Amino acid sequence: MQIYLQGQPHQIPNEINTISALLEHLQLPRKGIVIELNQTALHLHEWDTTPIQEGDAIELIRIVAGG
């Protein structure tokens, strides 16, 4: 299935069908990340049940603190 990840076309296996599964596939931690799906920010509790569909646009924003 093709999605747009960080604005670029990205091919993922069809079994990657939720936001949580995508994070696991990309080997990214669940902490410190904000996820936007088709220009809508998702709450952490939505990640396990929010489906990914062909053509979705997903932005992963890493929260970083510093000086």
PDB file of N, CA, C and O in Angstrom:
ATOM      1  N   MET A   1       0.849  -1.164   0.000  1.00  0.00           N
ATOM      2  CA  MET A   1       0.000   0.000   0.000  1.00  0.00           C
ATOM      3  C   MET A   1       0.900   1.233   0.000  1.00  0.00           C
ATOM      4  O   MET A   1       1.929   1.260   0.656  1.00  0.00           O
ATOM      5  N   GLN A   2       0.488   2.237  -0.741  1.00  0.00           N
ATOM      6  CA  GLN A   2       1.273   3.471  -0.789  1.00  0.00           C
ATOM      7  C   GLN A   2       0.612   4.545   0.082  1.00  0.00           C
ATOM      8  O   GLN A   2      -0.581   4.794  -0.018  1.00  0.00           O
ATOM      9  N   ILE A   3       1.435   5.144   0.942  1.00  0.00           N
ATOM     10  CA  ILE A   3       1.012   6.280   1.743  1.00  0.00           C
ATOM     11  C   ILE A   3       1.998   7.407   1.482  1.00  0.00           C
ATOM     12  O   ILE A   3       2.996   7.213   0.769  1.00  0.00           O
ATOM     13  N   TYR A   4       1.740   8.555   2.040  1.00  0.00           N
ATOM     14  CA  TYR A   4       2.683   9.672   1.976  1.00  0.00           C
ATOM     15  C   TYR A   4       3.168   9.925   3.392  1.00  0.00           C
ATOM     16  O   TYR A   4       2.390  10.263   4.277  1.00  0.00           O
ATOM     17  N   LEU A   5       4.450   9.690   3.602  1.00  0.00           N
ATOM     18  CA  LEU A   5       5.070   9.829   4.909  1.00  0.00           C
ATOM     19  C   LEU A   5       6.032  11.003   4.849  1.00  0.00           C
ATOM     20  O   LEU A   5       6.946  11.006   4.016  1.00  0.00           O
ATOM     21  N   GLN A   6       5.779  11.999   5.677  1.00  0.00           N
ATOM     22  CA  GLN A   6       6.577  13.227   5.669  1.00  0.00           C
ATOM     23  C   GLN A   6       6.566  13.869   4.270  1.00  0.00           C
ATOM     24  O   GLN A   6       7.558  14.426   3.819  1.00  0.00           O
ATOM     25  N   GLY A   7       5.453  13.742   3.571  1.00  0.00           N
ATOM     26  CA  GLY A   7       5.289  14.363   2.265  1.00  0.00           C
ATOM     27  C   GLY A   7       5.852  13.587   1.096  1.00  0.00           C
ATOM     28  O   GLY A   7       5.722  14.010  -0.050  1.00  0.00           O
ATOM     29  N   GLN A   8       6.448  12.423   1.359  1.00  0.00           N
ATOM     30  CA  GLN A   8       7.060  11.622   0.299  1.00  0.00           C
ATOM     31  C   GLN A   8       6.312  10.301   0.142  1.00  0.00           C
ATOM     32  O   GLN A   8       5.880   9.707   1.139  1.00  0.00           O
ATOM     33  N   PRO A   9       6.159   9.801  -1.090  1.00  0.00           N
ATOM     34  CA  PRO A   9       5.526   8.493  -1.281  1.00  0.00           C
ATOM     35  C   PRO A   9       6.316   7.418  -0.541  1.00  0.00           C
ATOM     36  O   PRO A   9       7.550   7.429  -0.538  1.00  0.00           O
ATOM     37  N   HIS A  10       5.606   6.544   0.124  1.00  0.00           N
ATOM     38  CA  HIS A  10       6.252   5.495   0.922  1.00  0.00           C
ATOM     39  C   HIS A  10       5.408   4.229   0.802  1.00  0.00           C
ATOM     40  O   HIS A  10       4.208   4.254   1.052  1.00  0.00           O
ATOM     41  N   GLN A  11       6.042   3.150   0.410  1.00  0.00           N
ATOM     42  CA  GLN A  11       5.353   1.870   0.255  1.00  0.00           C
ATOM     43  C   GLN A  11       5.447   1.095   1.566  1.00  0.00           C
ATOM     44  O   GLN A  11       6.541   0.947   2.119  1.00  0.00           O
ATOM     45  N   ILE A  12       4.299   0.609   2.079  1.00  0.00           N
ATOM     46  CA  ILE A  12       4.296  -0.214   3.281  1.00  0.00           C
ATOM     47  C   ILE A  12       3.519  -1.497   2.997  1.00  0.00           C
ATOM     48  O   ILE A  12       2.643  -1.529   2.131  1.00  0.00           O
ATOM     49  N   PRO A  13       3.846  -2.572   3.724  1.00  0.00           N
ATOM     50  CA  PRO A  13       3.089  -3.821   3.542  1.00  0.00           C
ATOM     51  C   PRO A  13       1.626  -3.623   3.915  1.00  0.00           C
ATOM     52  O   PRO A  13       1.302  -2.828   4.809  1.00  0.00           O
ATOM     53  N   ASN A  14       0.733  -4.347   3.273  1.00  0.00           N
ATOM     54  CA  ASN A  14      -0.704  -4.222   3.525  1.00  0.00           C
ATOM     55  C   ASN A  14      -1.091  -4.552   4.961  1.00  0.00           C
ATOM     56  O   ASN A  14      -2.089  -4.047   5.460  1.00  0.00           O
ATOM     57  N   GLU A  15      -0.309  -5.403   5.634  1.00  0.00           N
ATOM     58  CA  GLU A  15      -0.650  -5.752   7.013  1.00  0.00           C
ATOM     59  C   GLU A  15      -0.373  -4.625   8.008  1.00  0.00           C
ATOM     60  O   GLU A  15      -0.803  -4.682   9.154  1.00  0.00           O
ATOM     61  N   ILE A  16       0.322  -3.580   7.573  1.00  0.00           N
ATOM     62  CA  ILE A  16       0.516  -2.388   8.407  1.00  0.00           C
ATOM     63  C   ILE A  16      -0.756  -1.558   8.236  1.00  0.00           C
ATOM     64  O   ILE A  16      -0.873  -0.756   7.321  1.00  0.00           O
ATOM     65  N   ASN A  17      -1.723  -1.778   9.136  1.00  0.00           N
ATOM     66  CA  ASN A  17      -3.038  -1.184   8.898  1.00  0.00           C
ATOM     67  C   ASN A  17      -3.517  -0.221   9.989  1.00  0.00           C
ATOM     68  O   ASN A  17      -4.638   0.248   9.940  1.00  0.00           O
ATOM     69  N   THR A  18      -2.661   0.074  10.981  1.00  0.00           N
ATOM     70  CA  THR A  18      -2.989   1.082  11.988  1.00  0.00           C
ATOM     71  C   THR A  18      -1.770   1.965  12.228  1.00  0.00           C
ATOM     72  O   THR A  18      -0.646   1.608  11.850  1.00  0.00           O
ATOM     73  N   ILE A  19      -2.008   3.083  12.885  1.00  0.00           N
ATOM     74  CA  ILE A  19      -0.904   3.988  13.212  1.00  0.00           C
ATOM     75  C   ILE A  19       0.110   3.284  14.114  1.00  0.00           C
ATOM     76  O   ILE A  19       1.321   3.383  13.903  1.00  0.00           O
ATOM     77  N   SER A  20      -0.359   2.550  15.119  1.00  0.00           N
ATOM     78  CA  SER A  20       0.556   1.820  16.014  1.00  0.00           C
ATOM     79  C   SER A  20       1.409   0.818  15.246  1.00  0.00           C
ATOM     80  O   SER A  20       2.610   0.698  15.499  1.00  0.00           O
ATOM     81  N   ALA A  21       0.799   0.103  14.315  1.00  0.00           N
ATOM     82  CA  ALA A  21       1.545  -0.869  13.506  1.00  0.00           C
ATOM     83  C   ALA A  21       2.600  -0.164  12.648  1.00  0.00           C
ATOM     84  O   ALA A  21       3.698  -0.689  12.459  1.00  0.00           O
ATOM     85  N   LEU A  22       2.277   1.023  12.156  1.00  0.00           N
ATOM     86  CA  LEU A  22       3.245   1.782  11.363  1.00  0.00           C
ATOM     87  C   LEU A  22       4.438   2.186  12.217  1.00  0.00           C
ATOM     88  O   LEU A  22       5.589   2.050  11.787  1.00  0.00           O
ATOM     89  N   LEU A  23       4.187   2.675  13.432  1.00  0.00           N
ATOM     90  CA  LEU A  23       5.293   3.055  14.320  1.00  0.00           C
ATOM     91  C   LEU A  23       6.188   1.859  14.618  1.00  0.00           C
ATOM     92  O   LEU A  23       7.413   1.982  14.613  1.00  0.00           O
ATOM     93  N   GLU A  24       5.574   0.714  14.870  1.00  0.00           N
ATOM     94  CA  GLU A  24       6.349  -0.494  15.129  1.00  0.00           C
ATOM     95  C   GLU A  24       7.170  -0.877  13.897  1.00  0.00           C
ATOM     96  O   GLU A  24       8.344  -1.214  14.006  1.00  0.00           O
ATOM     97  N   HIS A  25       6.558  -0.807  12.731  1.00  0.00           N
ATOM     98  CA  HIS A  25       7.247  -1.119  11.467  1.00  0.00           C
ATOM     99  C   HIS A  25       8.447  -0.194  11.249  1.00  0.00           C
ATOM    100  O   HIS A  25       9.503  -0.641  10.801  1.00  0.00           O
ATOM    101  N   LEU A  26       8.289   1.072  11.597  1.00  0.00           N
ATOM    102  CA  LEU A  26       9.366   2.058  11.430  1.00  0.00           C
ATOM    103  C   LEU A  26      10.343   2.054  12.604  1.00  0.00           C
ATOM    104  O   LEU A  26      11.313   2.807  12.597  1.00  0.00           O
ATOM    105  N   GLN A  27      10.071   1.228  13.599  1.00  0.00           N
ATOM    106  CA  GLN A  27      10.892   1.108  14.805  1.00  0.00           C
ATOM    107  C   GLN A  27      11.031   2.447  15.524  1.00  0.00           C
ATOM    108  O   GLN A  27      12.122   2.853  15.925  1.00  0.00           O
ATOM    109  N   LEU A  28       9.891   3.125  15.689  1.00  0.00           N
ATOM    110  CA  LEU A  28       9.870   4.402  16.386  1.00  0.00           C
ATOM    111  C   LEU A  28       9.192   4.242  17.736  1.00  0.00           C
ATOM    112  O   LEU A  28       8.228   3.479  17.865  1.00  0.00           O
ATOM    113  N   PRO A  29       9.678   4.960  18.748  1.00  0.00           N
ATOM    114  CA  PRO A  29       9.040   4.890  20.069  1.00  0.00           C
ATOM    115  C   PRO A  29       7.696   5.610  20.054  1.00  0.00           C
ATOM    116  O   PRO A  29       7.443   6.478  19.222  1.00  0.00           O
ATOM    117  N   ARG A  30       6.843   5.260  21.004  1.00  0.00           N
ATOM    118  CA  ARG A  30       5.539   5.921  21.113  1.00  0.00           C
ATOM    119  C   ARG A  30       5.639   7.241  21.876  1.00  0.00           C
ATOM    120  O   ARG A  30       4.758   8.078  21.769  1.00  0.00           O
ATOM    121  N   LYS A  31       6.697   7.418  22.630  1.00  0.00           N
ATOM    122  CA  LYS A  31       6.840   8.638  23.425  1.00  0.00           C
ATOM    123  C   LYS A  31       7.512   9.737  22.608  1.00  0.00           C
ATOM    124  O   LYS A  31       8.400   9.479  21.809  1.00  0.00           O
ATOM    125  N   GLY A  32       7.069  10.963  22.841  1.00  0.00           N
ATOM    126  CA  GLY A  32       7.720  12.106  22.218  1.00  0.00           C
ATOM    127  C   GLY A  32       7.380  12.314  20.753  1.00  0.00           C
ATOM    128  O   GLY A  32       8.099  12.998  20.045  1.00  0.00           O
ATOM    129  N   ILE A  33       6.277  11.727  20.294  1.00  0.00           N
ATOM    130  CA  ILE A  33       5.890  11.868  18.889  1.00  0.00           C
ATOM    131  C   ILE A  33       4.444  12.358  18.810  1.00  0.00           C
ATOM    132  O   ILE A  33       3.582  11.895  19.552  1.00  0.00           O
ATOM    133  N   VAL A  34       4.217  13.282  17.907  1.00  0.00           N
ATOM    134  CA  VAL A  34       2.861  13.708  17.563  1.00  0.00           C
ATOM    135  C   VAL A  34       2.613  13.190  16.152  1.00  0.00           C
ATOM    136  O   VAL A  34       3.480  13.302  15.288  1.00  0.00           O
ATOM    137  N   ILE A  35       1.440  12.624  15.928  1.00  0.00           N
ATOM    138  CA  ILE A  35       1.121  12.084  14.610  1.00  0.00           C
ATOM    139  C   ILE A  35      -0.057  12.835  14.024  1.00  0.00           C
ATOM    140  O   ILE A  35      -1.068  13.060  14.682  1.00  0.00           O
ATOM    141  N   GLU A  36       0.135  13.220  12.766  1.00  0.00           N
ATOM    142  CA  GLU A  36      -0.914  13.905  12.019  1.00  0.00           C
ATOM    143  C   GLU A  36      -1.300  13.005  10.853  1.00  0.00           C
ATOM    144  O   GLU A  36      -0.449  12.590  10.072  1.00  0.00           O
ATOM    145  N   LEU A  37      -2.581  12.699  10.773  1.00  0.00           N
ATOM    146  CA  LEU A  37      -3.105  11.869   9.685  1.00  0.00           C
ATOM    147  C   LEU A  37      -4.038  12.725   8.850  1.00  0.00           C
ATOM    148  O   LEU A  37      -5.056  13.212   9.352  1.00  0.00           O
ATOM    149  N   ASN A  38      -3.669  12.935   7.598  1.00  0.00           N
ATOM    150  CA  ASN A  38      -4.470  13.760   6.682  1.00  0.00           C
ATOM    151  C   ASN A  38      -4.818  15.107   7.323  1.00  0.00           C
ATOM    152  O   ASN A  38      -5.961  15.543   7.334  1.00  0.00           O
ATOM    153  N   GLN A  39      -3.796  15.742   7.878  1.00  0.00           N
ATOM    154  CA  GLN A  39      -3.863  17.088   8.463  1.00  0.00           C
ATOM    155  C   GLN A  39      -4.680  17.161   9.748  1.00  0.00           C
ATOM    156  O   GLN A  39      -5.108  18.239  10.148  1.00  0.00           O
ATOM    157  N   THR A  40      -4.893  16.025  10.412  1.00  0.00           N
ATOM    158  CA  THR A  40      -5.592  15.995  11.691  1.00  0.00           C
ATOM    159  C   THR A  40      -4.696  15.317  12.719  1.00  0.00           C
ATOM    160  O   THR A  40      -4.273  14.171  12.514  1.00  0.00           O
ATOM    161  N   ALA A  41      -4.401  16.017  13.823  1.00  0.00           N
ATOM    162  CA  ALA A  41      -3.583  15.440  14.885  1.00  0.00           C
ATOM    163  C   ALA A  41      -4.378  14.354  15.604  1.00  0.00           C
ATOM    164  O   ALA A  41      -5.580  14.495  15.841  1.00  0.00           O
ATOM    165  N   LEU A  42      -3.696  13.260  15.911  1.00  0.00           N
ATOM    166  CA  LEU A  42      -4.333  12.132  16.591  1.00  0.00           C
ATOM    167  C   LEU A  42      -3.893  12.081  18.052  1.00  0.00           C
ATOM    168  O   LEU A  42      -2.728  12.326  18.368  1.00  0.00           O
ATOM    169  N   HIS A  43      -4.822  11.725  18.925  1.00  0.00           N
ATOM    170  CA  HIS A  43      -4.494  11.479  20.323  1.00  0.00           C
ATOM    171  C   HIS A  43      -3.821  10.115  20.430  1.00  0.00           C
ATOM    172  O   HIS A  43      -4.121   9.200  19.649  1.00  0.00           O
ATOM    173  N   LEU A  44      -2.965   9.964  21.414  1.00  0.00           N
ATOM    174  CA  LEU A  44      -2.253   8.708  21.626  1.00  0.00           C
ATOM    175  C   LEU A  44      -3.206   7.524  21.721  1.00  0.00           C
ATOM    176  O   LEU A  44      -2.947   6.462  21.156  1.00  0.00           O
ATOM    177  N   HIS A  45      -4.328   7.685  22.400  1.00  0.00           N
ATOM    178  CA  HIS A  45      -5.263   6.557  22.562  1.00  0.00           C
ATOM    179  C   HIS A  45      -5.944   6.160  21.246  1.00  0.00           C
ATOM    180  O   HIS A  45      -6.558   5.098  21.167  1.00  0.00           O
ATOM    181  N   GLU A  46      -5.814   6.965  20.198  1.00  0.00           N
ATOM    182  CA  GLU A  46      -6.406   6.642  18.898  1.00  0.00           C
ATOM    183  C   GLU A  46      -5.483   5.819  18.002  1.00  0.00           C
ATOM    184  O   GLU A  46      -5.932   5.244  17.009  1.00  0.00           O
ATOM    185  N   TRP A  47      -4.211   5.753  18.335  1.00  0.00           N
ATOM    186  CA  TRP A  47      -3.236   5.120  17.455  1.00  0.00           C
ATOM    187  C   TRP A  47      -3.511   3.643  17.203  1.00  0.00           C
ATOM    188  O   TRP A  47      -3.275   3.139  16.110  1.00  0.00           O
ATOM    189  N   ASP A  48      -3.986   2.919  18.215  1.00  0.00           N
ATOM    190  CA  ASP A  48      -4.222   1.481  18.059  1.00  0.00           C
ATOM    191  C   ASP A  48      -5.422   1.172  17.170  1.00  0.00           C
ATOM    192  O   ASP A  48      -5.501   0.084  16.601  1.00  0.00           O
ATOM    193  N   THR A  49      -6.353   2.104  17.065  1.00  0.00           N
ATOM    194  CA  THR A  49      -7.589   1.822  16.328  1.00  0.00           C
ATOM    195  C   THR A  49      -7.755   2.642  15.049  1.00  0.00           C
ATOM    196  O   THR A  49      -8.696   2.397  14.288  1.00  0.00           O
ATOM    197  N   THR A  50      -6.869   3.597  14.817  1.00  0.00           N
ATOM    198  CA  THR A  50      -6.989   4.430  13.616  1.00  0.00           C
ATOM    199  C   THR A  50      -6.403   3.688  12.414  1.00  0.00           C
ATOM    200  O   THR A  50      -5.213   3.385  12.390  1.00  0.00           O
ATOM    201  N   PRO A  51      -7.242   3.393  11.423  1.00  0.00           N
ATOM    202  CA  PRO A  51      -6.746   2.649  10.263  1.00  0.00           C
ATOM    203  C   PRO A  51      -5.920   3.534   9.321  1.00  0.00           C
ATOM    204  O   PRO A  51      -6.122   4.744   9.248  1.00  0.00           O
ATOM    205  N   ILE A  52      -5.008   2.890   8.631  1.00  0.00           N
ATOM    206  CA  ILE A  52      -4.247   3.541   7.557  1.00  0.00           C
ATOM    207  C   ILE A  52      -4.821   3.024   6.249  1.00  0.00           C
ATOM    208  O   ILE A  52      -5.022   1.819   6.074  1.00  0.00           O
ATOM    209  N   GLN A  53      -5.055   3.950   5.328  1.00  0.00           N
ATOM    210  CA  GLN A  53      -5.609   3.575   4.029  1.00  0.00           C
ATOM    211  C   GLN A  53      -4.704   4.072   2.908  1.00  0.00           C
ATOM    212  O   GLN A  53      -3.918   4.998   3.092  1.00  0.00           O
ATOM    213  N   GLU A  54      -4.850   3.453   1.771  1.00  0.00           N
ATOM    214  CA  GLU A  54      -4.098   3.843   0.571  1.00  0.00           C
ATOM    215  C   GLU A  54      -4.198   5.344   0.353  1.00  0.00           C
ATOM    216  O   GLU A  54      -5.285   5.924   0.410  1.00  0.00           O
ATOM    217  N   GLY A  55      -3.046   5.987   0.161  1.00  0.00           N
ATOM    218  CA  GLY A  55      -3.013   7.414  -0.151  1.00  0.00           C
ATOM    219  C   GLY A  55      -3.032   8.341   1.052  1.00  0.00           C
ATOM    220  O   GLY A  55      -2.960   9.556   0.881  1.00  0.00           O
ATOM    221  N   ASP A  56      -3.117   7.792   2.280  1.00  0.00           N
ATOM    222  CA  ASP A  56      -3.109   8.649   3.465  1.00  0.00           C
ATOM    223  C   ASP A  56      -1.809   9.438   3.559  1.00  0.00           C
ATOM    224  O   ASP A  56      -0.737   8.943   3.186  1.00  0.00           O
ATOM    225  N   ALA A  57      -1.926  10.656   4.086  1.00  0.00           N
ATOM    226  CA  ALA A  57      -0.763  11.508   4.339  1.00  0.00           C
ATOM    227  C   ALA A  57      -0.494  11.507   5.840  1.00  0.00           C
ATOM    228  O   ALA A  57      -1.365  11.898   6.627  1.00  0.00           O
ATOM    229  N   ILE A  58       0.695  11.040   6.221  1.00  0.00           N
ATOM    230  CA  ILE A  58       1.049  10.914   7.633  1.00  0.00           C
ATOM    231  C   ILE A  58       2.304  11.732   7.900  1.00  0.00           C
ATOM    232  O   ILE A  58       3.303  11.605   7.198  1.00  0.00           O
ATOM    233  N   GLU A  59       2.213  12.571   8.914  1.00  0.00           N
ATOM    234  CA  GLU A  59       3.364  13.361   9.365  1.00  0.00           C
ATOM    235  C   GLU A  59       3.704  12.914  10.778  1.00  0.00           C
ATOM    236  O   GLU A  59       2.826  12.796  11.630  1.00  0.00           O
ATOM    237  N   LEU A  60       4.965  12.637  11.022  1.00  0.00           N
ATOM    238  CA  LEU A  60       5.458  12.270  12.344  1.00  0.00           C
ATOM    239  C   LEU A  60       6.288  13.441  12.852  1.00  0.00           C
ATOM    240  O   LEU A  60       7.274  13.822  12.225  1.00  0.00           O
ATOM    241  N   ILE A  61       5.870  13.999  13.965  1.00  0.00           N
ATOM    242  CA  ILE A  61       6.544  15.169  14.513  1.00  0.00           C
ATOM    243  C   ILE A  61       7.147  14.767  15.850  1.00  0.00           C
ATOM    244  O   ILE A  61       6.415  14.369  16.761  1.00  0.00           O
ATOM    245  N   ARG A  62       8.453  14.846  15.951  1.00  0.00           N
ATOM    246  CA  ARG A  62       9.158  14.465  17.179  1.00  0.00           C
ATOM    247  C   ARG A  62       9.265  15.690  18.078  1.00  0.00           C
ATOM    248  O   ARG A  62       9.703  16.749  17.645  1.00  0.00           O
ATOM    249  N   ILE A  63       8.852  15.526  19.326  1.00  0.00           N
ATOM    250  CA  ILE A  63       8.917  16.602  20.303  1.00  0.00           C
ATOM    251  C   ILE A  63      10.304  16.555  20.947  1.00  0.00           C
ATOM    252  O   ILE A  63      10.732  15.517  21.455  1.00  0.00           O
ATOM    253  N   VAL A  64      10.994  17.690  20.913  1.00  0.00           N
ATOM    254  CA  VAL A  64      12.348  17.770  21.462  1.00  0.00           C
ATOM    255  C   VAL A  64      12.414  18.990  22.381  1.00  0.00           C
ATOM    256  O   VAL A  64      11.991  20.067  22.017  1.00  0.00           O
ATOM    257  N   ALA A  65      12.955  18.777  23.563  1.00  0.00           N
ATOM    258  CA  ALA A  65      13.153  19.885  24.499  1.00  0.00           C
ATOM    259  C   ALA A  65      14.625  20.252  24.504  1.00  0.00           C
ATOM    260  O   ALA A  65      15.495  19.445  24.266  1.00  0.00           O
ATOM    261  N   GLY A  66      14.880  21.494  24.746  1.00  0.00           N
ATOM    262  CA  GLY A  66      16.279  21.915  24.782  1.00  0.00           C
ATOM    263  C   GLY A  66      16.397  23.411  24.929  1.00  0.00           C
ATOM    264  O   GLY A  66      15.408  24.117  25.036  1.00  0.00           O
ATOM    265  N   GLY A  67      17.626  23.860  24.915  1.00  0.00           N
ATOM    266  CA  GLY A  67      17.853  25.280  25.156  1.00  0.00           C
ATOM    267  C   GLY A  67      18.426  25.987  24.009  1.00  0.00           C
ATOM    268  O   GLY A  67      18.382  25.951  22.910  1.00  0.00           O
TER     269      GLY A  67
END
